[in-house]
Structures are given as structure tokens and as C-alpha cells.
Amino acid sequence: MKLEELRKIYHLPFFDLLTRARETHKAHWPENEVQLCTLLSIKTGGCSEDCSYCSQSAHHSSGIERHPLLEVGAVIEAAHRAKENGSTRFCMGAAWRGVREGEQKFEHVLEIVRNVRSLGMEVCVTLGQIGDEEARKLKEAGVTAYNHNIDTSPEFYPEIVSTHTFEDRLNTIKSVQQAGMAVCCGGILGMGESVEDRLRMLEVLAAFDPPPESIPINTLMPMPGTPLAEQEPVDVFDLVRMIASTRIAVPRAKVRLSAGRTNLSREAQALCFFAGANSIFYGEKLLTADNPETYADHRLLNELDLTPQRPFEDRVVREIELAGR
Ligand code: SAM
Ligand code: DTB
Ligand code: SF4
């Protein structure tokens, strides 16, 4: 979908936009389900990159506690807890510029992946830049999806990061696609970009072939000590418009209402779900920042008659049924 069309959609009268997004949503996601994903930072802080939003960059003094790569046992324990709480996807993030095959840390991550997969959860990792060989090995170890966000428009990207390029991000995504892993790719709202930048980002995402399996929409969590610490919050209706436009532009993607839910009321979150969000991060911690309490999320989903997405195996069967309709 081209920019011109995305502009028209985004700027529709608010309720017309919501109606269209809801119709698209119901056509592609007839169940009132929300995917629950739990995040774990497996290597925290000390990152060589200078992403201006990130608490984990060694270029900023955010004061977060650094942690080397976690042991396999600690990760499995966390994954197990996540599964018991009802999560179906376990997402592990590492504060790296990237990782290469042959490095010991890569072998360690493969070991972690094999173990988490054996719990029967979907496994997502976000490890920074990788190439074809790394992607192939991660897929083989059992990774379901690789998260690598483009974060904003190609034009605005150099304003937020100088240590790697937008093109670098796209190259990693190509390797992930080539290996047959699902691509989880989205961005952040509220870094000082324009609506036009947000729509350019969506234009790039919608043009992926295949389209992204999931699209995380984060709102900036301003982290103390980062260059974006004093950034103004995103207007909730702008967030809702962006979610609705994403739903319309990439109907089969899971649209994840990601970082920033602690700043949203229950009503605002309900509007986001109505606009087409069907996935959240679930659990009290994101990577370094806070996320809503699990009991509050449970209550919210119940109140909205939304059910947690069924576990992987059940769903594969259901998706085959739907495809055959
Ligand atoms: N180092 C890897 C990378 O950059 O791809 C993986 C971890 S990185 C923290 C993953 C994503 O988290 C970023 O691309 C960004 O979208 C999101 N993120 C990080 N800090 C954030 C913040 N303060 N507010 C909102 N989203 C954030
Ligand atoms: C994504 O798009 N959001 C998640 C996940 N992918 C890795 C990370 C959000 C991080 C929020 C800030 C923090 O916890 O430090
Ligand atoms: Fe490093 Fe990723 Fe944070 Fe950028 S977003 S500083 S690459 S951890």
C-alpha cells in the first residue's frame, strides 16, 4: 500500500477509520483473541549502539543495571513461569549490535532457544544484526519469529541512531525472511517524528514480502539519561489512528500494542483493541521498563471479553481451517 493511500486512510474521519479497521479485523481475525507474549532481557545494557530512545546504550547514562548473558537455567525458569501465566510466545532480547556465527554467545543463544522451544512455546528473539547463516541456524534451533524493528521512517532514522543505518536493518530482515523465520517488525511512536514519518514507516512495513507476521507498535517510554528523556507523550488518538491504519494496511499481521501501556488507561487500551491490536506484552517487565501488572491485564481482557490466544499447536490447526474457507 502506497503512502498516498495510507495518508487517506489515516486521515479518514476518526469513526470511519475505526469502522473500516474493525471490519478488516473481523474478516481476518474472527475470534476475540489477544496474543500474550512475555519478554525477557537475556543480556542487559552496555550496548555499542547509540539509539537515542534506549536505556541499554553505552552512549547514555540511564543508570540501568547491566547484566551479562543469562544462564540457560534462569531463562528456562522464566519461560516456564510465562507459560504457566498463559503466555504462548516467549521473546528474548539482547543488548547487542548483532551476533555472528562462531561466537560463543551465539552458541549459547541457540542452546537457550532449543530449551525454550521444548516447552512448547513460540520463541522470538531480538539479537540485533544477523546474516543468512545466523538466521538459518536460529530457525533450525526452533525460533518462530525474529524481532528487528525499523522503528521509524528511513528519512528520520538517522536522527535517532548514528551507529548503524536503516539499510542495515533491512538487510537483517532479508536474512530472516530468507531463512523462513517469521518477521516481527515495527516501530516507536513519539520520538519527535511527524505523522508523515509514521506513515512512511508503515509503507515500508506493508511492502515486505512476505508481510511481517507481527508488527509491534511501541510508544516511547522516555528513559532517564537518554537524549529522548523529556519527549512529550504520544496523543492517544494518534496511537489509535496508527493501529487502525496498520490493521488495514497489513490485515493478517498481529498488531502488538507494545511498550507504553503503563501510560494508557483501560479505556484507551480498549480503543486500541477495537482498532485492531491483537497482541500485547504480558508480564510486569518489558526489557528494562515497566509493563502493567498481570492481574490488571487479566481483568482488562476479561472485561472486554477477549481471550488469550490459544497455544501454538491448536492455532496452527485453526489457521489451516480458516485458510480452507
Ligand atoms: N538490540 C536489539 C535491536 O536493537 O534490535 C534488540 C533489543 S531493542 C531494545 C528492541 C526494540 O525495543 C527497539 O527496536 C525499540 O523498538 C524498542 N525499544 C527500546 N527502548 C524503547 C523505549 N524506551 N520505548 C519504546 N520502545 C523501545
Ligand atoms: C518491541 O518492539 N518492543 C519490545 C520488544 N520489541 C523487544 C521492547 C520494548 C522495550 C521497552 C523499553 C525497555 O524495556 O527498556
Ligand atoms: Fe542496542 Fe538495541 Fe538498544 Fe539500539 S535498541 S542501543 S541496538 S539494545
Coordinates of C-alpha atoms and ligand atoms in Angstrom, one line a residue:
M1 CA 0.0 0.0 0.0
K2 CA 1.5 3.3 -1.1
L3 CA 2.0 6.4 1.0
E4 CA -0.8 8.4 -0.7
E5 CA -3.4 5.7 0.2
L6 CA -2.1 5.3 3.7
R7 CA -2.5 9.1 4.2
K8 CA -6.1 8.9 3.0
I9 CA -6.8 6.0 5.4
Y10 CA -5.0 7.6 8.4
H11 CA -6.9 10.9 7.9
L12 CA -10.3 9.4 7.5
P13 CA -12.9 10.8 10.0
F14 CA -12.0 9.1 13.2
F15 CA -15.0 6.8 13.5
D16 CA -14.9 5.9 9.8
L17 CA -11.3 4.8 10.3
L18 CA -12.3 2.7 13.3
T19 CA -15.2 1.1 11.4
R20 CA -13.0 0.2 8.5
A21 CA -10.3 -1.2 10.7
R22 CA -12.8 -3.2 12.8
E23 CA -14.3 -4.7 9.6
T24 CA -10.9 -5.6 8.3
H25 CA -10.0 -7.1 11.7
K26 CA -13.2 -9.2 12.0
A27 CA -12.7 -10.5 8.4
H28 CA -9.2 -11.7 9.2
W29 CA -9.3 -12.4 13.0
P30 CA -12.9 -13.6 13.7
E31 CA -12.0 -14.8 17.2
N32 CA -11.9 -12.2 20.0
E33 CA -8.4 -13.2 20.8
V34 CA -5.3 -11.4 22.0
Q35 CA -1.8 -13.0 21.8
L36 CA 0.1 -12.8 25.1
C37 CA 3.9 -12.5 24.7
T38 CA 6.3 -12.4 27.6
L39 CA 9.6 -10.5 27.3
L40 CA 12.9 -11.3 29.0
S41 CA 16.1 -9.4 28.6
I42 CA 18.8 -12.1 28.4
K43 CA 21.6 -9.6 28.1
T44 CA 21.1 -6.2 29.5
G45 CA 22.9 -2.9 28.9
G46 CA 26.3 -1.9 27.7
C47 CA 25.3 -1.9 24.0
S48 CA 27.7 -0.3 21.5
E49 CA 24.8 1.4 19.5
D50 CA 23.6 4.9 20.2
C51 CA 19.8 4.5 19.7
S52 CA 18.6 7.7 21.3
Y53 CA 15.5 6.1 22.9
C54 CA 17.3 3.1 24.5
S55 CA 18.2 2.7 28.2
Q56 CA 20.7 0.0 27.2
S57 CA 23.0 2.0 25.0
A58 CA 26.5 2.5 26.5
H59 CA 26.4 6.0 25.0
H60 CA 23.9 7.2 27.6
S61 CA 23.9 7.2 31.4
S62 CA 20.5 5.7 32.1
G63 CA 21.6 4.1 35.3
I64 CA 20.1 0.7 34.5
E65 CA 21.8 -2.4 35.9
R66 CA 23.9 -4.2 33.3
H67 CA 23.8 -7.9 33.2
P68 CA 25.8 -10.4 31.1
L69 CA 24.1 -13.2 29.1
L70 CA 21.9 -15.2 31.4
E71 CA 22.5 -18.9 32.0
V72 CA 20.2 -21.4 30.3
G73 CA 18.5 -22.5 33.5
A74 CA 17.5 -19.0 34.5
V75 CA 15.9 -18.4 31.1
I76 CA 14.0 -21.7 31.2
E77 CA 12.7 -20.9 34.6
A78 CA 11.3 -17.5 33.4
A79 CA 9.9 -19.1 30.2
H80 CA 8.2 -21.8 32.3
R81 CA 6.6 -19.1 34.5
A82 CA 5.4 -17.2 31.5
K83 CA 3.8 -20.3 30.1
E84 CA 2.0 -21.0 33.4
N85 CA 0.7 -17.5 33.3
G86 CA -0.8 -18.1 29.9
S87 CA 1.7 -16.7 27.5
T88 CA 2.2 -18.5 24.3
R89 CA 5.2 -16.6 23.0
F90 CA 8.4 -16.0 24.8
C91 CA 10.5 -13.1 23.5
M92 CA 14.2 -12.8 24.4
G93 CA 16.1 -9.6 23.8
A94 CA 19.9 -9.0 23.9
A95 CA 21.5 -5.5 24.0
W96 CA 23.9 -6.3 21.2
R97 CA 24.7 -4.5 17.9
G98 CA 24.4 -8.0 16.5
V99 CA 25.8 -11.5 16.8
R100 CA 27.9 -13.7 14.5
E101 CA 28.1 -17.4 14.0
G102 CA 31.2 -18.9 15.6
E103 CA 30.9 -16.6 18.6
Q104 CA 30.4 -18.4 21.9
K105 CA 27.4 -16.2 22.8
F106 CA 25.7 -17.3 19.6
E107 CA 26.0 -21.0 20.5
H108 CA 24.7 -20.1 24.0
V109 CA 21.6 -18.4 22.5
L110 CA 21.0 -21.5 20.2
E111 CA 21.1 -23.6 23.3
I112 CA 18.6 -21.3 25.1
V113 CA 16.3 -21.4 22.0
R114 CA 16.3 -25.2 21.8
N115 CA 15.3 -25.4 25.5
V116 CA 12.5 -22.8 25.4
R117 CA 11.1 -24.4 22.2
S118 CA 11.0 -27.7 24.0
L119 CA 8.5 -26.1 26.5
G120 CA 6.1 -25.8 23.5
M121 CA 6.1 -22.0 23.4
E122 CA 6.6 -19.9 20.3
V123 CA 10.1 -18.5 20.5
C124 CA 11.0 -15.0 19.5
V125 CA 14.5 -13.5 19.7
T126 CA 15.8 -10.0 19.1
L127 CA 19.6 -10.0 19.0
G128 CA 20.5 -7.1 16.7
Q129 CA 22.1 -7.6 13.3
I130 CA 22.4 -11.1 11.9
G131 CA 23.2 -12.5 8.4
D132 CA 22.0 -15.5 6.4
E133 CA 23.9 -18.2 8.3
E134 CA 22.9 -16.9 11.7
A135 CA 19.3 -16.7 10.6
R136 CA 19.4 -20.3 9.2
K137 CA 20.8 -21.6 12.5
L138 CA 18.3 -19.8 14.6
K139 CA 15.5 -21.2 12.5
E140 CA 16.9 -24.7 12.8
A141 CA 17.1 -24.3 16.6
G142 CA 13.4 -23.5 16.8
V143 CA 13.0 -19.7 16.6
T144 CA 9.4 -18.8 15.5
A145 CA 10.0 -15.1 14.9
Y146 CA 12.9 -12.7 14.8
N147 CA 12.1 -9.2 16.1
H148 CA 14.0 -6.4 14.3
N149 CA 12.3 -3.1 14.2
I150 CA 12.7 -0.4 11.6
D151 CA 11.5 1.9 14.4
T152 CA 10.6 4.9 12.2
S153 CA 10.8 6.2 8.6
P154 CA 14.1 5.8 6.5
E155 CA 14.3 9.6 6.5
F156 CA 14.0 10.1 10.3
Y157 CA 16.1 7.1 11.2
P158 CA 19.5 8.9 11.1
E159 CA 18.1 11.4 13.6
I160 CA 17.7 8.7 16.2
V161 CA 20.7 6.3 15.5
S162 CA 24.1 7.1 14.1
T163 CA 26.0 3.8 14.7
H164 CA 24.0 1.8 12.1
T165 CA 21.7 2.5 9.2
F166 CA 18.2 1.9 8.1
E167 CA 19.7 -0.2 5.3
D168 CA 21.5 -2.4 7.9
R169 CA 18.1 -3.1 9.5
L170 CA 16.6 -4.1 6.1
N171 CA 19.5 -6.4 5.4
T172 CA 18.9 -8.3 8.6
I173 CA 15.2 -8.6 7.9
K174 CA 16.1 -10.0 4.4
S175 CA 18.2 -12.7 6.0
V176 CA 15.4 -13.6 8.4
Q177 CA 12.9 -13.9 5.6
Q178 CA 15.3 -16.0 3.5
A179 CA 15.7 -18.4 6.4
G180 CA 11.9 -18.8 6.6
M181 CA 11.5 -17.3 10.0
A182 CA 8.6 -15.0 10.7
V183 CA 9.5 -11.4 10.8
C184 CA 8.4 -9.3 13.8
C185 CA 9.0 -5.7 12.8
G186 CA 7.5 -2.4 13.9
G187 CA 8.5 0.8 15.5
I188 CA 8.2 3.5 18.1
L189 CA 5.8 6.5 18.1
G190 CA 6.8 9.7 20.0
M191 CA 10.5 10.2 19.2
G192 CA 9.8 13.6 17.6
E193 CA 8.9 12.2 14.2
S194 CA 6.0 13.5 12.1
V195 CA 2.8 11.7 11.2
E196 CA 4.3 11.5 7.7
D197 CA 7.3 9.6 9.1
R198 CA 5.0 7.2 10.8
L199 CA 3.1 6.5 7.6
R200 CA 6.4 6.1 5.7
M201 CA 7.4 3.5 8.2
L202 CA 4.1 1.8 7.6
E203 CA 4.6 2.0 3.9
V204 CA 7.9 0.2 4.2
L205 CA 6.4 -2.5 6.5
A206 CA 3.4 -3.1 4.3
A207 CA 5.8 -3.6 1.3
F208 CA 7.7 -6.5 3.0
D209 CA 7.4 -9.7 1.1
P210 CA 6.1 -11.7 2.9
P211 CA 4.3 -9.1 5.1
P212 CA 5.5 -9.0 8.7
E213 CA 4.0 -11.7 10.8
S214 CA 3.7 -9.3 13.7
I215 CA 4.0 -5.5 14.0
P216 CA 4.9 -4.1 17.4
I217 CA 3.7 -0.5 17.9
N218 CA 5.6 0.9 20.8
T219 CA 5.1 4.3 22.2
L220 CA 8.3 5.8 23.5
M221 CA 8.9 5.1 27.2
P222 CA 11.2 8.1 27.9
M223 CA 14.1 6.7 29.8
P224 CA 16.1 8.9 32.2
G225 CA 19.6 9.7 30.9
T226 CA 18.7 9.1 27.2
P227 CA 18.5 12.0 24.7
L228 CA 14.7 11.4 24.5
A229 CA 14.1 11.5 28.2
E230 CA 12.0 14.7 28.0
Q231 CA 9.9 13.8 25.0
E232 CA 6.2 14.6 25.1
P233 CA 3.8 11.6 25.3
V234 CA 2.0 10.4 22.2
D235 CA -1.6 11.6 21.9
V236 CA -3.8 8.5 22.4
F237 CA -5.9 9.2 19.3
D238 CA -2.8 9.4 17.2
L239 CA -1.8 6.0 18.6
V240 CA -5.3 4.6 17.8
R241 CA -5.2 6.0 14.2
M242 CA -1.8 4.4 13.7
I243 CA -3.0 1.0 15.0
A244 CA -6.1 1.2 12.8
S245 CA -4.1 2.1 9.7
T246 CA -1.7 -0.7 10.4
R247 CA -4.6 -3.2 10.7
I248 CA -6.0 -2.0 7.3
A249 CA -2.6 -2.0 5.6
V250 CA -1.4 -5.4 6.8
P251 CA -4.6 -7.3 7.7
R252 CA -3.0 -10.6 8.6
A253 CA -0.3 -9.2 10.9
K254 CA -0.6 -9.5 14.6
V255 CA -0.6 -5.8 15.6
R256 CA 1.1 -5.7 19.0
L257 CA 0.2 -2.9 21.4
S258 CA 3.7 -2.8 22.9
A259 CA 5.8 -0.6 25.1
G260 CA 3.9 2.2 26.8
R261 CA 0.8 0.5 28.0
T262 CA 1.6 1.7 31.6
N263 CA 0.7 5.2 30.4
L264 CA -2.6 4.1 28.9
S265 CA -6.0 4.0 30.7
R266 CA -8.1 0.8 30.4
E267 CA -10.4 2.8 28.1
A268 CA -7.5 3.8 25.8
Q269 CA -6.3 0.2 25.6
A270 CA -9.9 -0.9 24.8
L271 CA -9.9 1.5 21.9
C272 CA -6.6 0.2 20.7
F273 CA -8.0 -3.4 20.7
F274 CA -11.1 -2.2 18.8
A275 CA -8.8 -0.5 16.3
G276 CA -7.1 -3.8 15.6
A277 CA -4.5 -4.5 18.2
N278 CA -4.5 -8.2 18.9
S279 CA -1.3 -8.9 20.8
I280 CA 0.4 -7.5 23.9
F281 CA 3.4 -7.9 26.0
Y282 CA 2.3 -9.6 29.2
G283 CA 4.2 -9.7 32.4
E284 CA 5.4 -7.0 34.7
K285 CA 8.6 -6.1 32.9
L286 CA 9.4 -5.3 29.3
L287 CA 13.2 -5.4 28.8
T288 CA 14.2 -2.7 31.3
A289 CA 11.0 -0.7 31.6
D290 CA 7.7 -1.5 33.4
N291 CA 4.6 -3.1 32.0
P292 CA 1.2 -3.4 33.6
E293 CA 0.6 -5.9 36.4
T294 CA -0.5 -9.3 35.1
Y295 CA -3.7 -9.3 37.3
A296 CA -4.7 -6.0 35.8
D297 CA -4.3 -7.3 32.2
H298 CA -6.2 -10.4 33.1
R299 CA -9.1 -8.3 34.4
L300 CA -9.0 -6.0 31.4
L301 CA -9.2 -8.8 28.9
N302 CA -12.0 -10.4 30.9
E303 CA -13.9 -7.2 31.0
L304 CA -13.6 -6.8 27.2
D305 CA -14.5 -10.5 26.5
L306 CA -11.1 -11.0 24.9
T307 CA -9.5 -14.4 25.4
P308 CA -5.8 -15.2 25.4
Q309 CA -4.8 -16.6 22.0
R310 CA -4.8 -20.4 22.1
P311 CA -1.5 -22.2 22.3
F312 CA 0.6 -22.7 19.1
E313 CA -0.5 -26.2 18.1
D314 CA -4.3 -25.6 18.5
R315 CA -3.9 -22.5 16.5
V316 CA -2.0 -24.0 13.6
V317 CA -4.9 -26.4 13.1
R318 CA -7.4 -23.4 13.3
E319 CA -5.4 -21.4 10.8
I320 CA -5.4 -24.2 8.4
E321 CA -9.2 -24.5 8.8
L322 CA -9.6 -20.7 8.2
A323 CA -7.3 -20.8 5.1
G324 CA -9.5 -23.5 3.7
R325 CA -12.7 -21.5 4.0
Ligands
SAM1 N1 19.4 -4.7 20.3 C1 18.4 -5.3 19.5 C2 17.9 -4.3 18.5 O1 18.1 -3.1 18.6 O2 17.2 -4.8 17.5 C3 17.2 -5.8 20.3 C4 16.7 -5.0 21.5 S1 16.0 -3.4 21.3 C5 15.8 -2.9 22.9 C6 14.3 -3.8 20.7 C7 13.3 -2.7 20.4 O3 12.8 -2.2 21.6 C8 13.8 -1.5 19.7 O4 14.0 -1.6 18.3 C9 12.7 -0.5 20.0 O5 11.7 -0.6 19.1 C10 12.2 -1.0 21.4 N2 12.5 0.0 22.5 C11 13.7 0.1 23.1 N3 13.6 1.1 24.0 C12 12.4 1.6 24.0 C13 11.8 2.7 24.7 N4 12.4 3.4 25.6 N5 10.5 2.9 24.4 C14 9.8 2.2 23.4 N6 10.4 1.2 22.7 C15 11.7 0.9 23.0
DTB2 C1 9.4 -4.4 20.7 O1 9.0 -3.8 19.6 N1 9.2 -3.9 21.9 C2 9.9 -4.7 22.9 C3 10.4 -5.9 22.0 N2 10.2 -5.5 20.7 C4 11.8 -6.4 22.2 C5 10.9 -4.0 23.7 C6 10.3 -2.8 24.4 C7 11.3 -2.2 25.2 C8 10.8 -1.1 26.1 C9 11.9 -0.4 26.8 C10 12.6 -1.3 27.8 O2 12.1 -2.2 28.4 O3 13.8 -0.9 28.0
SF4_3 FE1 21.5 -1.5 21.5 FE2 19.1 -2.4 20.5 FE3 19.2 -0.5 22.5 FE4 20.0 0.1 20.0 S1 17.9 -0.6 20.6 S2 21.0 0.6 21.9 S3 20.9 -1.8 19.3 S4 19.9 -2.6 22.6

